């Protein structure tokens, strides 16, 4: 667990130039408006903890947990301070010190006992197959070249399941030899990492990797931005080489499907919201856009703030649990941004973003990229 040892970020916080570039688009600084609520301020708090010039207290914990870990400061920082990782390490330190939001204990318990975010029986992960009449079209826990990893929100939430339906039909259309892990799929661990609850994380990572290797899969594909980032960036830190490639489903769609013949020529403007973990943190900007341009042509328009400058929608699970008002306000601001360009539909590529934006209400329709592709191809 030394990868998130707070002491290992000593050089990072020293490297911070206090320039303040990170403050301009920090989503939570807009609400807090105190220096300690900015990325620069958080780095100073972490420096104080590392140098033992500051004692752990509720004030420090509040400011560290107010961060939505969107990665804007990570992208914007001139000297390259590992801001998001430093904050994750600080949260682990705060948990170990006993200063953290206690609502996170319930999250940890659900994942530990039920292996999912919702505390549901883990065999519930497969109920969407029956609901979509896909039980005869999708294999479960058998050897295959490709494993589809839906994730907790996609498998278990009523809104997210529609993404699972669409993704599975798209994978079938591609003619891939693919399967699900089923009950052996555990939460990818991202919520625990964001919460600073790392005690069980390595066990979870090892379980999922062994389950996928056991099916002799060469490729893992997921429609969840958080699951993608975990497998692509975090899992190798704990277990080394995974033994399989990791794809976000948008990459496979772009690579394997020609969608230009399905172009939609009317119906109003459509825009795209970059999920923080897929865009800024994983660098996947182009695949979703190429797909949407093929489908919507000139009807596709960019948000005023897009790609690396995209505004966070507030959808990560930890923020929704401990700062629900921040999550809602960020979702409302994102929807207002879409309305400002006259968009009737906002497409994203992350179930957490879909759920949070959908709960924001309003006349702007919120859909996942897989739902758009499945609909225009007549797969729904």
CSV table of C-alpha atoms in Angstrom, one decimal:
chain,number,residue,atom,x,y,z
A,1,UNK,CA,0.0,0.0,0.0
A,2,UNK,CA,3.1,2.2,-0.1
A,3,UNK,CA,1.8,3.6,-3.4
A,4,UNK,CA,-0.5,5.8,-1.4
A,5,UNK,CA,1.8,6.5,1.5
A,6,UNK,CA,1.4,10.2,2.3
A,7,UNK,CA,5.2,10.7,2.9
A,8,UNK,CA,5.9,9.7,-0.7
A,9,UNK,CA,4.2,12.9,-1.9
A,10,UNK,CA,6.6,15.2,0.1
A,11,UNK,CA,8.4,16.2,-3.1
A,12,UNK,CA,5.2,16.9,-4.9
A,13,UNK,CA,3.9,19.4,-2.3
A,14,UNK,CA,7.3,21.1,-2.3
A,15,UNK,CA,7.2,21.4,-6.0
A,16,UNK,CA,3.9,23.3,-5.9
A,17,UNK,CA,4.7,26.9,-7.1
A,18,UNK,CA,1.6,28.4,-5.5
A,19,UNK,CA,0.8,29.9,-8.9
A,20,UNK,CA,-2.9,29.4,-8.5
A,21,UNK,CA,-3.6,28.3,-12.1
A,22,UNK,CA,-5.4,25.3,-10.5
A,23,UNK,CA,-8.0,27.6,-9.0
A,24,UNK,CA,-9.6,29.0,-12.1
A,25,UNK,CA,-11.7,25.9,-13.0
A,26,UNK,CA,-11.7,24.0,-9.7
A,27,UNK,CA,-15.4,22.9,-9.4
A,28,UNK,CA,-15.5,23.0,-5.6
A,29,UNK,CA,-13.5,26.2,-5.1
A,30,UNK,CA,-16.5,28.0,-6.7
A,31,UNK,CA,-18.6,26.9,-3.7
A,32,UNK,CA,-16.0,27.1,-0.9
A,33,UNK,CA,-14.1,30.2,-1.9
A,34,UNK,CA,-11.5,29.7,0.9
A,35,UNK,CA,-7.9,29.1,0.0
A,36,UNK,CA,-8.0,25.8,1.8
A,37,UNK,CA,-10.8,24.8,-0.5
A,38,UNK,CA,-8.6,25.2,-3.6
A,39,UNK,CA,-6.1,22.6,-5.0
A,40,UNK,CA,-3.3,24.9,-4.1
A,41,UNK,CA,-4.6,25.2,-0.5
A,42,UNK,CA,-5.1,21.5,-0.3
A,43,UNK,CA,-1.4,20.9,-1.2
A,44,UNK,CA,-0.5,23.3,1.6
A,45,UNK,CA,-2.6,21.4,4.0
A,46,UNK,CA,-0.9,18.1,2.9
A,47,UNK,CA,2.5,19.7,3.2
A,48,UNK,CA,1.6,20.8,6.8
A,49,UNK,CA,0.6,17.2,7.6
A,50,UNK,CA,3.8,15.7,6.1
A,51,UNK,CA,6.0,18.2,7.8
A,52,UNK,CA,4.1,17.8,11.1
A,53,UNK,CA,3.4,21.5,11.2
A,54,UNK,CA,-0.3,20.8,11.2
A,55,UNK,CA,-2.3,18.4,13.3
A,56,UNK,CA,-5.1,16.2,11.9
A,57,UNK,CA,-8.5,17.8,12.6
A,58,UNK,CA,-12.0,18.0,11.3
A,59,UNK,CA,-11.3,21.2,9.4
A,60,UNK,CA,-8.5,19.6,7.4
A,61,UNK,CA,-10.6,16.5,6.7
A,62,UNK,CA,-13.5,18.6,5.5
A,63,UNK,CA,-11.4,20.4,3.0
A,64,UNK,CA,-9.6,17.3,1.7
A,65,UNK,CA,-12.9,15.5,1.3
A,66,UNK,CA,-14.6,18.5,-0.5
A,67,UNK,CA,-12.4,17.7,-3.5
A,68,UNK,CA,-14.3,15.8,-6.3
A,69,UNK,CA,-11.0,14.4,-7.7
A,70,UNK,CA,-11.9,15.6,-11.2
A,71,UNK,CA,-8.3,16.0,-12.2
A,72,UNK,CA,-8.5,19.6,-13.6
A,73,UNK,CA,-5.7,20.7,-11.2
A,74,UNK,CA,-3.6,17.6,-12.2
A,75,UNK,CA,-3.9,18.6,-15.9
A,76,UNK,CA,-3.3,22.3,-15.3
A,77,UNK,CA,-0.4,22.2,-12.9
A,78,UNK,CA,2.8,23.7,-14.6
A,79,UNK,CA,5.4,21.8,-12.4
A,80,UNK,CA,3.4,18.5,-12.6
A,81,UNK,CA,2.3,18.0,-9.0
A,82,UNK,CA,0.5,14.7,-8.6
A,83,UNK,CA,-2.5,16.5,-7.0
A,84,UNK,CA,-5.1,13.8,-7.3
A,85,UNK,CA,-2.9,11.0,-6.0
A,86,UNK,CA,-1.7,13.2,-3.2
A,87,UNK,CA,-5.3,13.8,-2.1
A,88,UNK,CA,-6.1,10.1,-2.3
A,89,UNK,CA,-3.0,9.4,-0.1
A,90,UNK,CA,-4.1,12.1,2.3
A,91,UNK,CA,-7.6,10.5,2.6
A,92,UNK,CA,-6.0,7.2,3.4
A,93,UNK,CA,-3.9,9.0,6.1
A,94,UNK,CA,-7.1,10.7,7.4
A,95,UNK,CA,-8.9,7.3,7.6
A,96,UNK,CA,-6.0,5.8,9.4
A,97,UNK,CA,-6.1,8.8,11.8
A,98,UNK,CA,-9.8,8.5,12.4
A,99,UNK,CA,-10.8,11.8,10.8
A,100,UNK,CA,-13.1,11.1,7.9
A,101,UNK,CA,-16.8,11.3,7.0
A,102,UNK,CA,-18.5,8.4,8.8
A,103,UNK,CA,-20.9,7.8,6.0
A,104,UNK,CA,-18.1,6.1,4.2
A,105,UNK,CA,-18.1,3.3,6.7
A,106,UNK,CA,-21.5,2.2,5.3
A,107,UNK,CA,-20.0,2.2,1.8
A,108,UNK,CA,-17.0,0.1,2.9
A,109,UNK,CA,-19.3,-2.4,4.6
A,110,UNK,CA,-21.5,-2.8,1.6
A,111,UNK,CA,-18.5,-3.5,-0.7
A,112,UNK,CA,-16.9,-5.8,1.8
A,113,UNK,CA,-20.0,-7.9,2.5
A,114,UNK,CA,-21.8,-7.8,-0.8
A,115,UNK,CA,-19.0,-6.8,-3.3
A,116,UNK,CA,-21.0,-3.9,-4.7
A,117,UNK,CA,-21.9,-0.3,-4.0
A,118,UNK,CA,-25.5,-1.0,-3.1
A,119,UNK,CA,-25.2,-3.8,-0.6
A,120,UNK,CA,-27.4,-6.0,-2.8
A,121,UNK,CA,-26.9,-9.8,-3.2
A,122,UNK,CA,-24.1,-10.0,-5.8
A,123,UNK,CA,-26.1,-12.4,-8.0
A,124,UNK,CA,-28.3,-9.3,-8.7
A,125,UNK,CA,-25.6,-8.2,-11.1
A,126,UNK,CA,-27.1,-10.6,-13.7
A,127,UNK,CA,-30.8,-9.6,-13.3
A,128,UNK,CA,-30.5,-7.1,-16.2
A,129,UNK,CA,-30.1,-10.1,-18.6
A,130,UNK,CA,-33.6,-11.3,-17.8
A,131,UNK,CA,-35.0,-7.8,-17.8
A,132,UNK,CA,-33.7,-7.2,-21.3
A,133,UNK,CA,-34.5,-10.8,-22.5
A,134,UNK,CA,-30.8,-11.4,-23.1
A,135,UNK,CA,-30.2,-14.5,-21.0
A,136,UNK,CA,-30.0,-16.7,-24.2
A,137,UNK,CA,-27.7,-14.2,-26.0
A,138,UNK,CA,-25.1,-13.6,-23.4
A,139,UNK,CA,-22.7,-16.1,-21.9
A,140,UNK,CA,-21.7,-16.0,-18.2
A,141,UNK,CA,-18.4,-17.1,-16.6
A,142,UNK,CA,-17.1,-19.2,-19.6
A,143,UNK,CA,-13.8,-19.0,-21.3
A,144,UNK,CA,-13.8,-16.2,-24.0
A,145,UNK,CA,-11.5,-13.8,-25.7
A,146,UNK,CA,-13.3,-10.7,-24.3
A,147,UNK,CA,-14.7,-10.1,-20.8
A,148,UNK,CA,-17.3,-7.3,-20.4
A,149,UNK,CA,-17.1,-5.7,-17.0
A,150,UNK,CA,-20.2,-3.5,-16.5
A,151,UNK,CA,-19.5,-2.3,-13.0
A,152,UNK,CA,-21.8,-1.7,-10.1
A,153,UNK,CA,-23.8,1.3,-11.4
A,154,UNK,CA,-24.3,-0.3,-14.8
A,155,UNK,CA,-25.3,-3.7,-13.4
A,156,UNK,CA,-27.4,-2.7,-10.4
A,157,UNK,CA,-29.0,0.7,-10.8
A,158,UNK,CA,-32.3,1.0,-12.8
A,159,UNK,CA,-30.9,3.8,-14.9
A,160,UNK,CA,-27.5,2.2,-15.4
A,161,UNK,CA,-28.9,-1.1,-16.6
A,162,UNK,CA,-30.0,0.5,-19.9
A,163,UNK,CA,-26.3,1.0,-20.6
A,164,UNK,CA,-25.7,-2.7,-19.9
A,165,UNK,CA,-28.5,-3.6,-22.4
A,166,UNK,CA,-27.0,-1.4,-25.1
A,167,UNK,CA,-23.4,-2.5,-24.5
A,168,UNK,CA,-24.2,-6.2,-24.7
A,169,UNK,CA,-26.2,-5.8,-27.9
A,170,UNK,CA,-23.3,-3.8,-29.4
A,171,UNK,CA,-20.8,-6.4,-28.4
A,172,UNK,CA,-23.0,-9.1,-30.0
A,173,UNK,CA,-23.3,-7.0,-33.2
A,174,UNK,CA,-19.5,-6.9,-33.4
A,175,UNK,CA,-19.4,-10.7,-33.4
A,176,UNK,CA,-17.0,-10.9,-30.5
A,177,UNK,CA,-16.4,-14.0,-28.4
A,178,UNK,CA,-17.3,-12.4,-25.1
A,179,UNK,CA,-18.6,-13.2,-21.6
A,180,UNK,CA,-19.5,-11.8,-18.2
A,181,UNK,CA,-17.9,-12.7,-14.9
A,182,UNK,CA,-21.3,-12.7,-13.3
A,183,UNK,CA,-21.3,-13.2,-9.5
A,184,UNK,CA,-17.5,-13.3,-9.5
A,185,UNK,CA,-17.4,-9.6,-10.6
A,186,UNK,CA,-16.7,-7.5,-7.6
A,187,UNK,CA,-16.8,-3.7,-7.3
A,188,UNK,CA,-13.7,-2.4,-9.1
A,189,UNK,CA,-12.6,-0.7,-5.9
A,190,UNK,CA,-12.7,2.9,-7.2
A,191,UNK,CA,-15.1,4.1,-4.5
A,192,UNK,CA,-12.9,2.8,-1.8
A,193,UNK,CA,-9.8,4.4,-3.3
A,194,UNK,CA,-11.6,7.8,-3.6
A,195,UNK,CA,-12.8,7.4,0.0
A,196,UNK,CA,-9.3,6.6,1.4
A,197,UNK,CA,-10.5,3.1,2.5
A,198,UNK,CA,-7.7,1.1,1.1
A,199,UNK,CA,-7.5,-1.9,3.5
A,200,UNK,CA,-9.4,-4.3,1.3
A,201,UNK,CA,-8.4,-2.7,-2.1
A,202,UNK,CA,-5.6,-5.1,-3.0
A,203,UNK,CA,-7.8,-8.1,-2.2
A,204,UNK,CA,-10.5,-6.8,-4.5
A,205,UNK,CA,-8.0,-6.1,-7.3
A,206,UNK,CA,-6.4,-9.5,-7.1
A,207,UNK,CA,-9.8,-11.2,-7.1
A,208,UNK,CA,-11.0,-9.4,-10.2
A,209,UNK,CA,-7.8,-9.9,-12.1
A,210,UNK,CA,-7.7,-13.7,-11.2
A,211,UNK,CA,-11.4,-14.1,-12.3
A,212,UNK,CA,-10.6,-12.5,-15.7
A,213,UNK,CA,-7.4,-14.5,-16.1
A,214,UNK,CA,-9.3,-17.6,-15.2
A,215,UNK,CA,-11.5,-17.2,-18.3
A,216,UNK,CA,-8.4,-16.9,-20.4
A,217,UNK,CA,-9.5,-13.5,-21.7
A,218,UNK,CA,-7.2,-11.3,-23.7
A,219,UNK,CA,-9.3,-8.2,-23.5
A,220,UNK,CA,-11.4,-6.5,-20.8
A,221,UNK,CA,-13.9,-4.0,-22.0
A,222,UNK,CA,-16.0,-1.7,-19.8
A,223,UNK,CA,-18.6,1.0,-20.4
A,224,UNK,CA,-17.8,2.7,-17.0
A,225,UNK,CA,-15.2,5.5,-16.9
A,226,UNK,CA,-14.3,4.7,-13.3
A,227,UNK,CA,-13.8,1.0,-13.9
A,228,UNK,CA,-11.7,1.8,-17.0
A,229,UNK,CA,-9.4,4.1,-15.1
A,230,UNK,CA,-9.0,1.6,-12.3
A,231,UNK,CA,-8.1,-1.3,-14.5
A,232,UNK,CA,-5.9,0.8,-16.8
A,233,UNK,CA,-4.1,2.9,-14.2
A,234,UNK,CA,-4.5,1.6,-10.6
A,235,UNK,CA,-4.6,-2.2,-10.9
A,236,UNK,CA,-1.0,-2.4,-12.4
A,237,UNK,CA,0.3,-0.4,-9.4
A,238,UNK,CA,-0.9,-3.3,-7.1
A,239,UNK,CA,-0.4,-6.4,-9.2
A,240,UNK,CA,1.9,-5.5,-12.1
A,241,UNK,CA,1.1,-6.7,-15.6
A,242,UNK,CA,-2.6,-7.6,-15.9
A,243,UNK,CA,-2.1,-10.2,-18.7
A,244,UNK,CA,-5.0,-8.6,-20.7
A,245,UNK,CA,-5.7,-5.4,-22.5
A,246,UNK,CA,-8.1,-2.9,-21.2
A,247,UNK,CA,-10.6,-1.0,-23.4
A,248,UNK,CA,-13.3,1.5,-22.9
A,249,UNK,CA,-16.2,0.5,-25.0
A,250,UNK,CA,-16.0,3.7,-27.0
A,251,UNK,CA,-12.6,2.6,-28.3
A,252,UNK,CA,-14.0,-0.7,-29.6
A,253,UNK,CA,-17.0,1.0,-31.2
A,254,UNK,CA,-14.8,3.4,-33.0
A,255,UNK,CA,-12.5,0.6,-34.1
A,256,UNK,CA,-15.0,-2.0,-35.2
A,257,UNK,CA,-18.2,-0.2,-36.3
A,258,UNK,CA,-18.9,2.0,-39.3
A,259,UNK,CA,-21.6,4.3,-38.2
A,260,UNK,CA,-21.7,6.9,-41.0
A,261,UNK,CA,-24.5,5.1,-42.8
A,262,UNK,CA,-26.6,5.6,-39.7
A,263,UNK,CA,-26.3,9.4,-39.7
A,264,UNK,CA,-29.1,11.3,-38.0
A,265,UNK,CA,-30.0,14.4,-40.0
A,266,UNK,CA,-32.5,16.2,-37.8
A,267,UNK,CA,-33.7,16.3,-34.2
A,268,UNK,CA,-31.8,19.2,-32.7
A,269,UNK,CA,-28.3,19.8,-31.4
A,270,UNK,CA,-26.4,17.1,-29.5
A,271,UNK,CA,-23.4,17.7,-27.2
A,272,UNK,CA,-20.9,15.5,-25.3
A,273,UNK,CA,-19.8,15.7,-21.7
A,274,UNK,CA,-16.3,14.4,-21.0
A,275,UNK,CA,-16.3,12.1,-17.9
A,276,UNK,CA,-13.4,13.3,-15.7
A,277,UNK,CA,-11.9,9.8,-15.3
A,278,UNK,CA,-12.2,9.0,-19.0
A,279,UNK,CA,-11.0,12.4,-20.4
A,280,UNK,CA,-8.6,14.3,-18.3
A,281,UNK,CA,-7.4,11.4,-16.2
A,282,UNK,CA,-7.2,8.7,-19.0
A,283,UNK,CA,-6.8,10.8,-22.1
A,284,UNK,CA,-9.8,9.4,-24.0
A,285,UNK,CA,-11.3,12.4,-25.8
A,286,UNK,CA,-11.4,11.5,-29.5
A,287,UNK,CA,-13.2,8.1,-29.7
A,288,UNK,CA,-16.6,9.3,-28.3
A,289,UNK,CA,-16.4,12.4,-30.5
A,290,UNK,CA,-15.7,10.6,-33.7
A,291,UNK,CA,-18.6,8.3,-33.0
A,292,UNK,CA,-21.0,11.2,-32.4
A,293,UNK,CA,-19.7,13.1,-35.4
A,294,UNK,CA,-20.4,10.1,-37.6
A,295,UNK,CA,-23.9,9.7,-36.2
A,296,UNK,CA,-25.0,13.4,-35.9
A,297,UNK,CA,-22.7,15.3,-38.3
A,298,UNK,CA,-23.2,19.0,-38.0
A,299,UNK,CA,-25.9,18.5,-35.2
A,300,UNK,CA,-23.0,17.6,-32.9
A,301,UNK,CA,-21.8,20.7,-31.1
A,302,UNK,CA,-19.1,21.2,-28.4
A,303,UNK,CA,-19.8,22.6,-24.9
A,304,UNK,CA,-18.1,25.9,-24.1
A,305,UNK,CA,-15.8,24.0,-21.8
A,306,UNK,CA,-14.7,20.7,-23.2
A,307,UNK,CA,-12.0,18.0,-23.3
A,308,UNK,CA,-9.3,19.0,-20.7
A,309,UNK,CA,-11.3,22.1,-19.7
A,310,UNK,CA,-14.6,20.1,-19.2
A,311,UNK,CA,-16.5,20.9,-16.1
A,312,UNK,CA,-17.1,18.0,-13.7
A,313,UNK,CA,-20.7,16.9,-13.3
A,314,UNK,CA,-20.2,15.9,-9.6
A,315,UNK,CA,-21.1,12.2,-10.2
A,316,UNK,CA,-18.4,10.3,-8.3
A,317,UNK,CA,-19.9,8.1,-5.6
A,318,UNK,CA,-18.0,9.5,-2.7
A,319,UNK,CA,-19.1,13.1,-3.4
A,320,UNK,CA,-22.7,12.0,-3.8
A,321,UNK,CA,-22.5,10.3,-0.4
A,322,UNK,CA,-20.8,13.0,1.7
A,323,UNK,CA,-21.5,16.2,-0.3
A,324,UNK,CA,-24.8,15.6,-2.2
A,325,UNK,CA,-25.4,19.3,-2.5
A,326,UNK,CA,-22.1,19.8,-4.4
A,327,UNK,CA,-23.0,16.9,-6.7
A,328,UNK,CA,-26.4,18.4,-7.5
A,329,UNK,CA,-25.1,21.9,-8.0
A,330,UNK,CA,-22.4,20.6,-10.4
A,331,UNK,CA,-25.0,18.6,-12.3
A,332,UNK,CA,-27.2,21.7,-12.6
A,333,UNK,CA,-24.4,23.8,-13.9
A,334,UNK,CA,-23.5,21.2,-16.5
A,335,UNK,CA,-27.1,21.1,-17.7
A,336,UNK,CA,-27.2,24.9,-17.9
A,337,UNK,CA,-24.0,24.8,-20.0
A,338,UNK,CA,-25.7,22.4,-22.4
A,339,UNK,CA,-28.8,24.6,-22.6
A,340,UNK,CA,-26.6,27.6,-23.3
A,341,UNK,CA,-25.7,26.2,-26.7
A,342,UNK,CA,-29.2,25.0,-27.4
A,343,UNK,CA,-28.4,21.3,-27.0
A,344,UNK,CA,-31.4,19.0,-26.6
A,345,UNK,CA,-29.4,16.0,-25.7
A,346,UNK,CA,-26.2,15.6,-23.7
A,347,UNK,CA,-24.3,12.4,-24.3
A,348,UNK,CA,-21.6,11.0,-22.0
A,349,UNK,CA,-19.6,7.8,-21.6
A,350,UNK,CA,-19.9,7.0,-17.9
A,351,UNK,CA,-22.9,5.6,-15.9
A,352,UNK,CA,-22.1,7.7,-12.9
A,353,UNK,CA,-22.3,10.9,-15.0
A,354,UNK,CA,-25.6,9.6,-16.6
A,355,UNK,CA,-27.2,9.0,-13.2
A,356,UNK,CA,-26.1,12.3,-11.7
A,357,UNK,CA,-27.0,14.4,-14.7
A,358,UNK,CA,-30.4,12.6,-15.1
A,359,UNK,CA,-31.3,13.5,-11.5
A,360,UNK,CA,-30.6,17.1,-12.3
A,361,UNK,CA,-33.9,17.3,-14.2
A,362,UNK,CA,-34.8,19.7,-16.9
A,363,UNK,CA,-35.6,19.5,-20.6
A,364,UNK,CA,-32.1,18.3,-21.7
A,365,UNK,CA,-32.1,14.5,-22.3
A,366,UNK,CA,-29.1,12.7,-20.8
A,367,UNK,CA,-27.9,9.5,-22.5
A,368,UNK,CA,-24.9,7.2,-22.6
A,369,UNK,CA,-22.9,6.8,-25.8
A,370,UNK,CA,-23.8,3.1,-25.9
A,371,UNK,CA,-27.5,3.9,-25.9
A,372,UNK,CA,-27.1,6.3,-28.8
A,373,UNK,CA,-25.2,3.7,-30.9
A,374,UNK,CA,-27.6,0.9,-30.1
A,375,UNK,CA,-30.6,3.1,-30.9
A,376,UNK,CA,-29.4,4.3,-34.3
A,377,UNK,CA,-28.3,0.8,-35.3
A,378,UNK,CA,-31.8,-0.6,-34.4
A,379,UNK,CA,-30.5,-2.8,-31.6
A,380,UNK,CA,-32.8,-1.6,-28.8
